[in-house]
CSV table of C-alpha atoms in Angstrom, one decimal:
chain,number,residue,atom,x,y,z
A,115,UNK,CA,-8.8,23.6,6.1
A,116,UNK,CA,-8.6,22.0,2.5
A,117,UNK,CA,-10.0,18.5,2.3
A,118,UNK,CA,-11.1,15.9,-0.6
A,119,UNK,CA,-14.3,14.6,0.3
A,120,UNK,CA,-16.4,11.8,-1.8
A,121,UNK,CA,-19.8,12.4,-2.2
A,122,UNK,CA,-21.2,9.6,-4.6
A,123,UNK,CA,-19.6,7.6,-7.3
A,124,UNK,CA,-17.2,9.2,-9.5
A,125,UNK,CA,-17.6,12.5,-7.3
A,126,UNK,CA,-14.6,14.1,-5.6
A,127,UNK,CA,-14.8,17.6,-4.4
A,128,UNK,CA,-12.2,19.9,-2.4
A,129,UNK,CA,-13.9,21.6,0.3
A,130,UNK,CA,-12.9,23.4,3.4
A,131,UNK,CA,-13.3,22.0,6.5
A,132,UNK,CA,-12.6,22.6,10.3
A,133,UNK,CA,-9.1,21.8,11.4
A,134,UNK,CA,-9.0,18.3,13.4
A,135,UNK,CA,-8.2,19.1,17.0
A,136,UNK,CA,-6.7,16.7,19.7
A,137,UNK,CA,-9.7,14.5,21.3
A,138,UNK,CA,-7.7,12.2,23.2
A,139,UNK,CA,-4.7,12.1,24.8
A,140,UNK,CA,-3.1,10.2,23.1
A,141,UNK,CA,-3.7,11.7,19.6
A,142,UNK,CA,-1.2,14.1,17.7
A,143,UNK,CA,-2.6,16.4,15.1
A,144,UNK,CA,-0.2,16.5,11.5
A,145,UNK,CA,0.2,19.0,8.9
A,146,UNK,CA,0.5,17.2,5.8
A,147,UNK,CA,3.2,17.2,3.4
A,148,UNK,CA,2.2,14.8,0.8
A,149,UNK,CA,-0.9,13.1,0.4
A,150,UNK,CA,-1.9,10.5,-2.2
A,151,UNK,CA,-5.0,8.2,-4.0
A,152,UNK,CA,-4.7,4.9,-3.0
A,153,UNK,CA,-6.0,1.8,-5.5
A,154,UNK,CA,-8.5,1.0,-2.6
A,155,UNK,CA,-9.9,4.4,-2.8
A,156,UNK,CA,-11.2,3.6,-6.0
A,157,UNK,CA,-13.7,0.8,-4.8
A,158,UNK,CA,-15.4,3.8,-3.5
A,159,UNK,CA,-14.6,5.9,-6.2
A,160,UNK,CA,-16.2,3.8,-8.8
A,161,UNK,CA,-19.3,2.8,-6.4
A,162,UNK,CA,-18.1,-1.6,-5.8
A,163,UNK,CA,-18.1,0.1,-2.2
A,164,UNK,CA,-21.0,1.9,-1.0
A,165,UNK,CA,-20.5,5.5,-0.9
A,166,UNK,CA,-24.4,6.5,1.7
A,167,UNK,CA,-23.1,10.3,2.4
A,168,UNK,CA,-19.9,12.4,2.0
A,169,UNK,CA,-17.4,11.4,3.3
A,170,UNK,CA,-13.5,12.6,3.9
A,171,UNK,CA,-11.0,10.0,2.0
A,172,UNK,CA,-7.5,9.8,2.0
A,173,UNK,CA,-5.4,7.3,4.2
A,174,UNK,CA,-1.5,7.9,3.0
A,175,UNK,CA,0.3,10.3,4.8
A,176,UNK,CA,3.5,12.5,5.9
A,177,UNK,CA,3.5,15.2,7.4
A,178,UNK,CA,5.2,17.7,10.4
A,179,UNK,CA,3.8,17.2,14.0
A,180,UNK,CA,1.7,20.4,14.5
A,181,UNK,CA,0.3,19.0,18.4
A,182,UNK,CA,0.1,16.2,20.6
A,183,UNK,CA,-2.1,15.1,23.4
A,184,UNK,CA,-0.7,15.2,27.2
A,185,UNK,CA,0.1,11.3,27.2
A,186,UNK,CA,2.4,11.2,24.1
A,187,UNK,CA,5.5,10.9,25.0
A,188,UNK,CA,7.7,9.7,22.1
A,189,UNK,CA,6.1,11.9,19.3
A,190,UNK,CA,6.7,16.3,19.9
A,191,UNK,CA,5.8,18.9,17.6
A,192,UNK,CA,8.3,19.5,14.9
A,193,UNK,CA,8.9,15.7,14.0
A,194,UNK,CA,8.6,15.0,10.1
A,195,UNK,CA,6.7,11.6,10.7
A,196,UNK,CA,4.7,8.6,8.7
A,197,UNK,CA,2.2,6.8,9.8
A,198,UNK,CA,0.3,4.0,8.9
A,199,UNK,CA,-3.6,3.6,7.9
A,200,UNK,CA,-4.4,1.9,11.0
A,201,UNK,CA,-3.2,3.9,14.4
A,202,UNK,CA,-2.1,0.9,16.4
A,203,UNK,CA,-0.9,0.8,20.2
A,204,UNK,CA,2.3,-1.0,19.8
A,205,UNK,CA,2.3,-2.5,22.5
A,206,UNK,CA,-1.0,-5.4,23.2
A,207,UNK,CA,-0.2,-8.3,22.2
A,208,UNK,CA,-1.2,-8.3,18.0
A,209,UNK,CA,1.4,-5.7,18.1
A,210,UNK,CA,4.0,-7.5,20.1
A,211,UNK,CA,3.4,-10.6,17.4
A,212,UNK,CA,3.9,-8.2,15.0
A,213,UNK,CA,0.3,-7.7,13.4
A,214,UNK,CA,0.1,-3.7,14.3
A,215,UNK,CA,-3.2,-3.8,11.4
A,216,UNK,CA,-5.0,-6.4,14.2
A,217,UNK,CA,-4.1,-3.8,17.2
A,218,UNK,CA,-7.3,-5.3,19.7
A,219,UNK,CA,-7.3,-0.7,19.6
A,220,UNK,CA,-6.8,-0.1,16.3
A,221,UNK,CA,-8.7,2.9,14.8
A,222,UNK,CA,-8.9,4.0,11.2
A,223,UNK,CA,-6.8,6.9,10.2
A,224,UNK,CA,-9.2,7.9,7.0
A,225,UNK,CA,-9.5,11.7,5.9
A,226,UNK,CA,-5.8,12.1,5.1
A,227,UNK,CA,-6.0,13.8,1.7
A,228,UNK,CA,-6.5,17.3,3.8
A,229,UNK,CA,-4.2,19.8,5.0
A,230,UNK,CA,-3.9,18.2,8.6
A,231,UNK,CA,-4.5,15.0,9.9
A,232,UNK,CA,-5.3,14.0,13.6
A,233,UNK,CA,-3.9,10.8,14.3
A,234,UNK,CA,-4.9,8.4,17.4
A,235,UNK,CA,-2.6,6.2,19.5
A,236,UNK,CA,0.5,8.8,17.9
A,237,UNK,CA,3.2,7.2,20.1
A,238,UNK,CA,2.4,3.7,18.7
A,239,UNK,CA,1.3,4.4,15.0
A,240,UNK,CA,3.6,7.3,13.7
A,241,UNK,CA,7.5,7.3,13.2
A,242,UNK,CA,9.5,10.0,13.0
A,243,UNK,CA,12.3,10.7,10.6
A,244,UNK,CA,16.1,11.4,11.4
A,245,UNK,CA,16.0,15.2,10.6
A,246,UNK,CA,14.0,16.9,7.9
A,247,UNK,CA,14.1,14.8,5.1
A,248,UNK,CA,15.2,16.0,1.8
A,249,UNK,CA,12.4,17.0,-0.8
A,250,UNK,CA,13.7,13.8,-2.9
A,251,UNK,CA,12.5,11.2,-0.4
A,252,UNK,CA,9.4,13.0,0.4
A,253,UNK,CA,7.8,10.8,-1.8
A,254,UNK,CA,9.6,7.7,-1.4
A,255,UNK,CA,8.7,8.4,2.8
A,256,UNK,CA,5.0,8.9,1.7
A,257,UNK,CA,4.8,5.5,-0.5
A,258,UNK,CA,5.7,3.6,3.1
A,259,UNK,CA,2.6,4.6,4.9
A,260,UNK,CA,0.5,2.1,2.6
A,261,UNK,CA,2.2,1.1,-0.8
A,262,UNK,CA,5.6,-0.4,-0.1
A,263,UNK,CA,4.3,-0.9,3.3
A,264,UNK,CA,2.2,-3.5,1.5
A,265,UNK,CA,4.3,-4.7,-0.6
A,266,UNK,CA,6.6,-5.7,1.3
A,267,UNK,CA,4.4,-7.6,3.8
A,268,UNK,CA,3.2,-9.7,0.5
A,269,UNK,CA,6.5,-10.3,0.2
A,270,UNK,CA,7.1,-11.5,3.5
A,271,UNK,CA,4.0,-13.1,4.4
A,272,UNK,CA,5.2,-15.6,1.3
A,273,UNK,CA,8.3,-16.3,3.0
A,274,UNK,CA,10.5,-14.5,0.2
A,275,UNK,CA,13.8,-15.5,0.5
A,276,UNK,CA,17.4,-15.8,-1.1
A,277,UNK,CA,17.5,-17.4,-4.2
A,278,UNK,CA,13.7,-17.5,-4.8
A,279,UNK,CA,11.6,-17.0,-8.1
A,280,UNK,CA,8.6,-14.7,-7.1
A,281,UNK,CA,5.5,-13.8,-9.4
A,282,UNK,CA,3.7,-10.5,-8.7
A,283,UNK,CA,0.4,-10.2,-10.0
A,284,UNK,CA,-0.7,-7.1,-9.9
A,285,UNK,CA,1.3,-4.0,-11.8
A,286,UNK,CA,0.1,-1.0,-9.8
A,287,UNK,CA,1.7,0.7,-6.7
A,288,UNK,CA,1.3,-1.7,-4.9
A,289,UNK,CA,2.3,-4.9,-7.2
A,290,UNK,CA,5.5,-2.6,-8.3
A,291,UNK,CA,6.5,-1.9,-4.6
A,292,UNK,CA,6.0,-5.7,-3.9
A,293,UNK,CA,8.7,-6.1,-6.6
A,294,UNK,CA,10.9,-4.0,-4.4
A,295,UNK,CA,10.6,-6.0,-1.6
A,296,UNK,CA,11.1,-9.2,-3.8
A,297,UNK,CA,14.3,-7.6,-4.4
A,298,UNK,CA,15.8,-6.3,-1.2
A,299,UNK,CA,14.3,-10.1,0.3
A,300,UNK,CA,17.1,-11.8,-2.3
A,301,UNK,CA,14.4,-13.3,-4.6
A,302,UNK,CA,17.0,-14.4,-8.0
A,303,UNK,CA,13.7,-14.1,-10.3
A,304,UNK,CA,11.2,-12.2,-10.3
A,305,UNK,CA,8.8,-12.2,-12.9
A,306,UNK,CA,5.6,-9.1,-13.1
A,307,UNK,CA,2.3,-9.7,-14.5
A,308,UNK,CA,1.6,-6.5,-16.7
A,309,UNK,CA,0.2,-5.8,-20.1
A,310,UNK,CA,1.4,-1.8,-20.1
A,311,UNK,CA,4.2,-0.7,-21.5
A,312,UNK,CA,5.4,2.0,-18.7
A,313,UNK,CA,4.5,-0.2,-16.0
A,314,UNK,CA,6.8,-3.0,-17.5
A,315,UNK,CA,9.6,-0.5,-17.3
A,316,UNK,CA,9.7,0.9,-13.7
A,317,UNK,CA,8.7,-2.7,-12.9
A,318,UNK,CA,12.1,-4.2,-14.8
A,319,UNK,CA,13.7,-0.7,-13.1
A,320,UNK,CA,12.8,-1.8,-9.8
A,321,UNK,CA,13.9,-5.7,-10.3
A,322,UNK,CA,12.1,-7.7,-12.4
A,323,UNK,CA,13.7,-10.2,-14.1
A,324,UNK,CA,10.9,-11.0,-16.3
A,325,UNK,CA,7.6,-10.0,-17.8
A,326,UNK,CA,4.4,-11.8,-18.4
A,327,UNK,CA,1.6,-10.4,-20.2
A,328,UNK,CA,-0.4,-13.0,-20.3
A,329,UNK,CA,-3.8,-13.7,-18.3
A,330,UNK,CA,-5.6,-16.7,-16.7
A,331,UNK,CA,-4.5,-20.2,-18.1
A,332,UNK,CA,-2.1,-18.8,-20.3
A,333,UNK,CA,-0.9,-16.6,-17.9
A,334,UNK,CA,-0.8,-19.6,-15.5
A,335,UNK,CA,1.4,-21.7,-18.4
A,336,UNK,CA,3.7,-18.8,-19.7
A,337,UNK,CA,4.7,-18.8,-15.5
A,338,UNK,CA,5.3,-22.4,-15.9
A,339,UNK,CA,7.4,-22.4,-18.3
A,340,UNK,CA,9.4,-19.9,-17.3
A,341,UNK,CA,9.6,-21.8,-14.2
A,342,UNK,CA,10.6,-25.8,-15.6
A,343,UNK,CA,6.5,-26.4,-15.3
A,344,UNK,CA,6.6,-26.3,-11.6
A,345,UNK,CA,5.6,-22.8,-10.9
A,346,UNK,CA,7.0,-20.3,-8.7
A,347,UNK,CA,8.5,-20.7,-5.8
A,348,UNK,CA,6.2,-17.0,-3.5
A,349,UNK,CA,3.2,-15.2,-5.9
A,350,UNK,CA,2.2,-11.9,-4.3
A,351,UNK,CA,-1.3,-11.1,-5.0
A,352,UNK,CA,-1.6,-7.4,-4.7
A,353,UNK,CA,-4.5,-6.8,-6.9
A,354,UNK,CA,-7.7,-8.4,-4.7
A,355,UNK,CA,-10.2,-9.8,-7.1
A,356,UNK,CA,-11.4,-13.6,-7.9
A,357,UNK,CA,-9.4,-13.5,-11.3
A,358,UNK,CA,-5.9,-12.8,-9.6
A,359,UNK,CA,-6.2,-15.3,-7.1
A,360,UNK,CA,-7.5,-17.5,-9.9
A,361,UNK,CA,-3.9,-16.7,-11.1
A,362,UNK,CA,-1.9,-17.2,-8.3
A,363,UNK,CA,-2.8,-20.3,-6.8
A,364,UNK,CA,-2.3,-22.5,-9.8
A,365,UNK,CA,0.4,-20.4,-10.9
A,366,UNK,CA,2.5,-21.3,-6.7
A,367,UNK,CA,4.3,-24.1,-7.2
A,368,UNK,CA,3.7,-27.2,-4.5
A,369,UNK,CA,4.7,-26.2,-1.1
A,370,UNK,CA,5.2,-22.7,-2.2
A,371,UNK,CA,3.3,-19.5,-0.3
A,372,UNK,CA,1.3,-16.9,-1.8
A,373,UNK,CA,1.2,-13.2,-0.1
A,374,UNK,CA,-1.9,-11.8,-0.6
A,375,UNK,CA,-3.2,-8.2,0.3
A,376,UNK,CA,-5.2,-6.6,-2.1
A,377,UNK,CA,-8.5,-6.2,-0.3
A,378,UNK,CA,-10.5,-9.2,-1.6
A,379,UNK,CA,-13.7,-8.1,-3.5
A,380,UNK,CA,-15.7,-11.4,-5.0
A,381,UNK,CA,-13.0,-14.2,-3.8
A,382,UNK,CA,-13.7,-17.5,-3.2
A,383,UNK,CA,-10.8,-20.6,-3.1
A,384,UNK,CA,-11.7,-24.1,-3.8
A,385,UNK,CA,-11.3,-25.7,-0.6
A,386,UNK,CA,-10.2,-29.3,-3.1
A,387,UNK,CA,-7.6,-27.1,-4.9
A,388,UNK,CA,-5.9,-25.7,-2.3
A,389,UNK,CA,-6.0,-28.7,-0.4
A,390,UNK,CA,-4.2,-30.6,-3.2
A,391,UNK,CA,-1.6,-27.7,-3.6
A,392,UNK,CA,0.2,-28.1,-0.5
A,393,UNK,CA,0.1,-23.7,-1.4
A,394,UNK,CA,0.3,-21.7,1.7
A,395,UNK,CA,-1.8,-18.8,1.6
A,396,UNK,CA,-0.9,-15.9,4.5
A,397,UNK,CA,-2.5,-12.0,4.0
A,398,UNK,CA,-4.3,-9.4,5.1
A,399,UNK,CA,-4.1,-5.4,5.9
A,400,UNK,CA,-0.7,-5.5,5.9
A,401,UNK,CA,1.1,-4.2,9.3
A,402,UNK,CA,3.1,-1.3,8.0
A,403,UNK,CA,3.8,-0.3,11.3
A,404,UNK,CA,6.1,-3.0,12.1
A,405,UNK,CA,8.4,-1.9,8.5
A,406,UNK,CA,8.5,1.7,8.3
A,407,UNK,CA,11.5,2.0,10.7
A,408,UNK,CA,13.5,-0.3,8.3
A,409,UNK,CA,11.7,1.4,5.2
A,410,UNK,CA,12.2,4.9,6.2
A,411,UNK,CA,15.9,3.9,6.4
A,412,UNK,CA,16.4,2.3,3.1
A,413,UNK,CA,14.2,5.7,1.4
A,414,UNK,CA,16.4,7.9,3.5
A,415,UNK,CA,19.8,6.4,2.2
A,416,UNK,CA,18.6,6.1,-1.1
A,417,UNK,CA,18.8,2.1,-1.5
A,418,UNK,CA,15.1,2.1,-2.6
A,419,UNK,CA,13.1,4.9,-4.2
A,420,UNK,CA,9.4,3.4,-3.7
A,421,UNK,CA,8.8,7.5,-4.7
A,422,UNK,CA,9.0,6.4,-8.2
A,423,UNK,CA,5.2,4.7,-7.9
A,424,UNK,CA,4.0,8.3,-8.3
A,425,UNK,CA,3.7,9.2,-11.9
A,426,UNK,CA,1.7,12.2,-11.7
A,427,UNK,CA,1.5,14.9,-8.7
A,428,UNK,CA,-1.2,17.5,-8.2
A,429,UNK,CA,-2.2,20.3,-6.1
A,430,UNK,CA,-4.9,19.1,-3.0
A,431,UNK,CA,-7.3,21.0,-5.0
A,432,UNK,CA,-7.1,18.7,-8.1
A,433,UNK,CA,-7.0,15.9,-6.4
A,434,UNK,CA,-10.5,14.9,-8.8
A,435,UNK,CA,-7.8,15.0,-11.6
A,436,UNK,CA,-5.5,12.1,-9.9
A,437,UNK,CA,-8.9,10.3,-9.3
A,438,UNK,CA,-9.7,10.3,-12.9
A,439,UNK,CA,-6.5,9.6,-13.6
A,440,UNK,CA,-6.1,6.5,-11.8
A,441,UNK,CA,-9.6,5.2,-12.7
A,442,UNK,CA,-8.7,5.5,-16.8
A,443,UNK,CA,-5.3,4.0,-15.8
A,444,UNK,CA,-3.6,6.8,-17.0
A,445,UNK,CA,-1.7,7.4,-14.1
A,446,UNK,CA,-0.3,4.8,-11.8
A,447,UNK,CA,-0.7,7.0,-8.5
A,448,UNK,CA,-1.5,10.5,-7.9
A,449,UNK,CA,0.9,12.4,-5.0
A,450,UNK,CA,-1.4,15.3,-3.7
A,451,UNK,CA,0.5,18.4,-2.1
A,452,UNK,CA,-1.5,20.4,-0.2
């Protein structure tokens, strides 16, 4: 099969690899219908995360089930499925509490920018759609496998509720999907922090009521100005850098909440600042599996269309261009079709 490999920073190649096989009786193998490049893949591509050897890459996927192991009961060959980037049994205490990405048996699902993918713990990880989805819904379902689910978790973690004022830090695919989530959860005002016109336009289409282009202290001041000097009820931190967290904390009102879902790099929070802020923090790797049934229904009913974050579509063999385009901010998110 054709599969994407990261050899070294900036070095993406699509090569022939052996097709995955059923290794455990709880496995499934799917034929990939669509995959994509994630903003978190760029940490490896840019050399910020160490790359020591050629590695299959990608963790977002939708596809058709080709084969299942002998212990798989709810997933069957021929189904169109959406999965999460962490496999989970969906039965352990952590899964029962809604944190499938902390499943006691979790496994990372990698190497998904490929024609076929092995998915462990298939019954607990994969969710089948109601029949074969319309082609116009495939991109939206793919978004649900990570960025839409992650944006949704940011809003849930920040306890967004009807009537809230929400600020979203980050205008990548996760931040834009967080705008969708905030709107769906009833936020009255959604402030998107963005400097890029195309992303500002999409944020407004998704439900943003205000755009803040300033950063740092000026950005905080602008959010305070828009909120009567108090700050936002909820802030969704969708980047994962020290600068984005420094933006998020003082932008939140006393007693408000931050949902942080950007994979943290060099993020440190001053304990005294947090103590006197009265701000609540919750985040981590999004338990996408918790939200998949609801999000799939919203996409297939055309209530939401997170697939619009894909502004570049390429054949799998051109994956390297997808990485370059995202790295150079020529694209928000690149969709790959095997």
